[in-house]
Tab-separated table of C-alpha atoms in Angstrom:
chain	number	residue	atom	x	y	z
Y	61	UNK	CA	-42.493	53.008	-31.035
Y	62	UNK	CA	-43.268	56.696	-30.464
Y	63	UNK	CA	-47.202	56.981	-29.982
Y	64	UNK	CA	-48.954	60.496	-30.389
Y	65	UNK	CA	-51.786	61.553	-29.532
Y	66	UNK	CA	-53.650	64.073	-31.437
Y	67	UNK	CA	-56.168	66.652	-29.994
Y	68	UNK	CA	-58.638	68.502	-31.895
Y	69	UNK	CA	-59.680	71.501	-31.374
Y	70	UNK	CA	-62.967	70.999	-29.654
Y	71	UNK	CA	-60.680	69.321	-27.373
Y	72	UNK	CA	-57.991	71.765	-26.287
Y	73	UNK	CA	-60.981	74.007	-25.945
Y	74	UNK	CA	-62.348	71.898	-23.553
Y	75	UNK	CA	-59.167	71.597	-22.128
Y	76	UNK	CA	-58.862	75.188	-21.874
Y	77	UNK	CA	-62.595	75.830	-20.350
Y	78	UNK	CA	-62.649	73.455	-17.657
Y	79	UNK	CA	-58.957	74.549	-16.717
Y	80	UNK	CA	-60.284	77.828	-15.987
Y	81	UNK	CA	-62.841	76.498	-13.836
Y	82	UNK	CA	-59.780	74.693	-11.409
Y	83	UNK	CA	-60.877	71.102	-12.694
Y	84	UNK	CA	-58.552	68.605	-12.467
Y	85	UNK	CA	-56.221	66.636	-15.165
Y	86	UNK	CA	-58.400	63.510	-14.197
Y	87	UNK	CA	-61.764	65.275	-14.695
Y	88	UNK	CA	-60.851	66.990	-18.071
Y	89	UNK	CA	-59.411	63.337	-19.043
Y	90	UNK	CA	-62.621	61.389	-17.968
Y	91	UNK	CA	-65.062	64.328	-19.842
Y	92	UNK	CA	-62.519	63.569	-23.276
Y	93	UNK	CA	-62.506	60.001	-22.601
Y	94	UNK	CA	-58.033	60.407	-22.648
Y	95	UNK	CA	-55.711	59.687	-20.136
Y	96	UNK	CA	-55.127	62.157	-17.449
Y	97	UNK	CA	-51.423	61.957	-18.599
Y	98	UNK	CA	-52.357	63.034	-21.756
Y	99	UNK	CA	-54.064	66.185	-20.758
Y	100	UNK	CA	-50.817	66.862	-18.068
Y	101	UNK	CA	-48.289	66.852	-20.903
Y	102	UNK	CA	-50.385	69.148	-23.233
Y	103	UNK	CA	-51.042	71.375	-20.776
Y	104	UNK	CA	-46.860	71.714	-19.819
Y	105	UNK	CA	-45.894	71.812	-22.982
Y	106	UNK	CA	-47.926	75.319	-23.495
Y	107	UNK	CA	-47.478	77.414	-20.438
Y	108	UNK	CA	-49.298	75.370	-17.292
Y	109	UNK	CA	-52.764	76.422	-15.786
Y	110	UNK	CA	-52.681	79.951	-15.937
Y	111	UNK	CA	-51.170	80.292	-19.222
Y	112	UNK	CA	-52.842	77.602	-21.427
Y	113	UNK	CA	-54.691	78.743	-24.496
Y	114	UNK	CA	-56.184	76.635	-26.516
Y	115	UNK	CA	-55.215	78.324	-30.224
Y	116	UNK	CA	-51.717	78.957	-28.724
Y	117	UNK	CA	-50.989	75.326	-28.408
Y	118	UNK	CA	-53.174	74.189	-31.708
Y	119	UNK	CA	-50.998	76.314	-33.342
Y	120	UNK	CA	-48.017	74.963	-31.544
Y	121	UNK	CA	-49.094	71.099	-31.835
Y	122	UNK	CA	-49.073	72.255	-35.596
Y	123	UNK	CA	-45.631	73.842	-35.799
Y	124	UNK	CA	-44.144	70.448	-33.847
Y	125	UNK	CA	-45.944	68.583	-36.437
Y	126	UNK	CA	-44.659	69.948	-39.663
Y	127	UNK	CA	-40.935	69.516	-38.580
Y	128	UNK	CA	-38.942	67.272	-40.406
C-alpha cells in the first residue's frame, strides 16, 4: 500500500521559512510533528534548499494529485 502524506500550506511555509534559516530536515520535522523523511522528499521533489518555494511545490503537490 502506497501511503501519502499530505502537507498544507501552513506547512510547506514552514518548511520554506525555517529552510531559509539553514535548519535541519530533523528540526523542521520535530516543529511539524512529521518525519524528517517526509520533509527530505518534499523538499527534492521541488528544487532542494536553495530553490524550495513553498507555492511552487503546493502547486506542484496539486498537479501530481489530479493525475489519473
Amino acid at each position: 500500500m502506497l501511503w501519502r502524506v499530505v502537507l498544507s500550506s501552513e506547512e510547506r511555509e514552514t518548511i520554506s521559512r525555517e529552510l531559509r534559516a539553514r535548519r535541519s530536515f530533523r528540526f523542521i520535522g520535530r516543529a511539524l510533528v512529521r518525519r524528517h523523511s517526509v520533509i527530505a522528499r518534499e523538499v527534492a521533489r521541488t528544487g532542494g534548499w536553495l530553490a524550495y518555494r513553498a507555492v511552487k511545490s503546493g502547486k506542484r503537490a496539486a498537479a501530481m494529485r489530479a493525475r489519473p
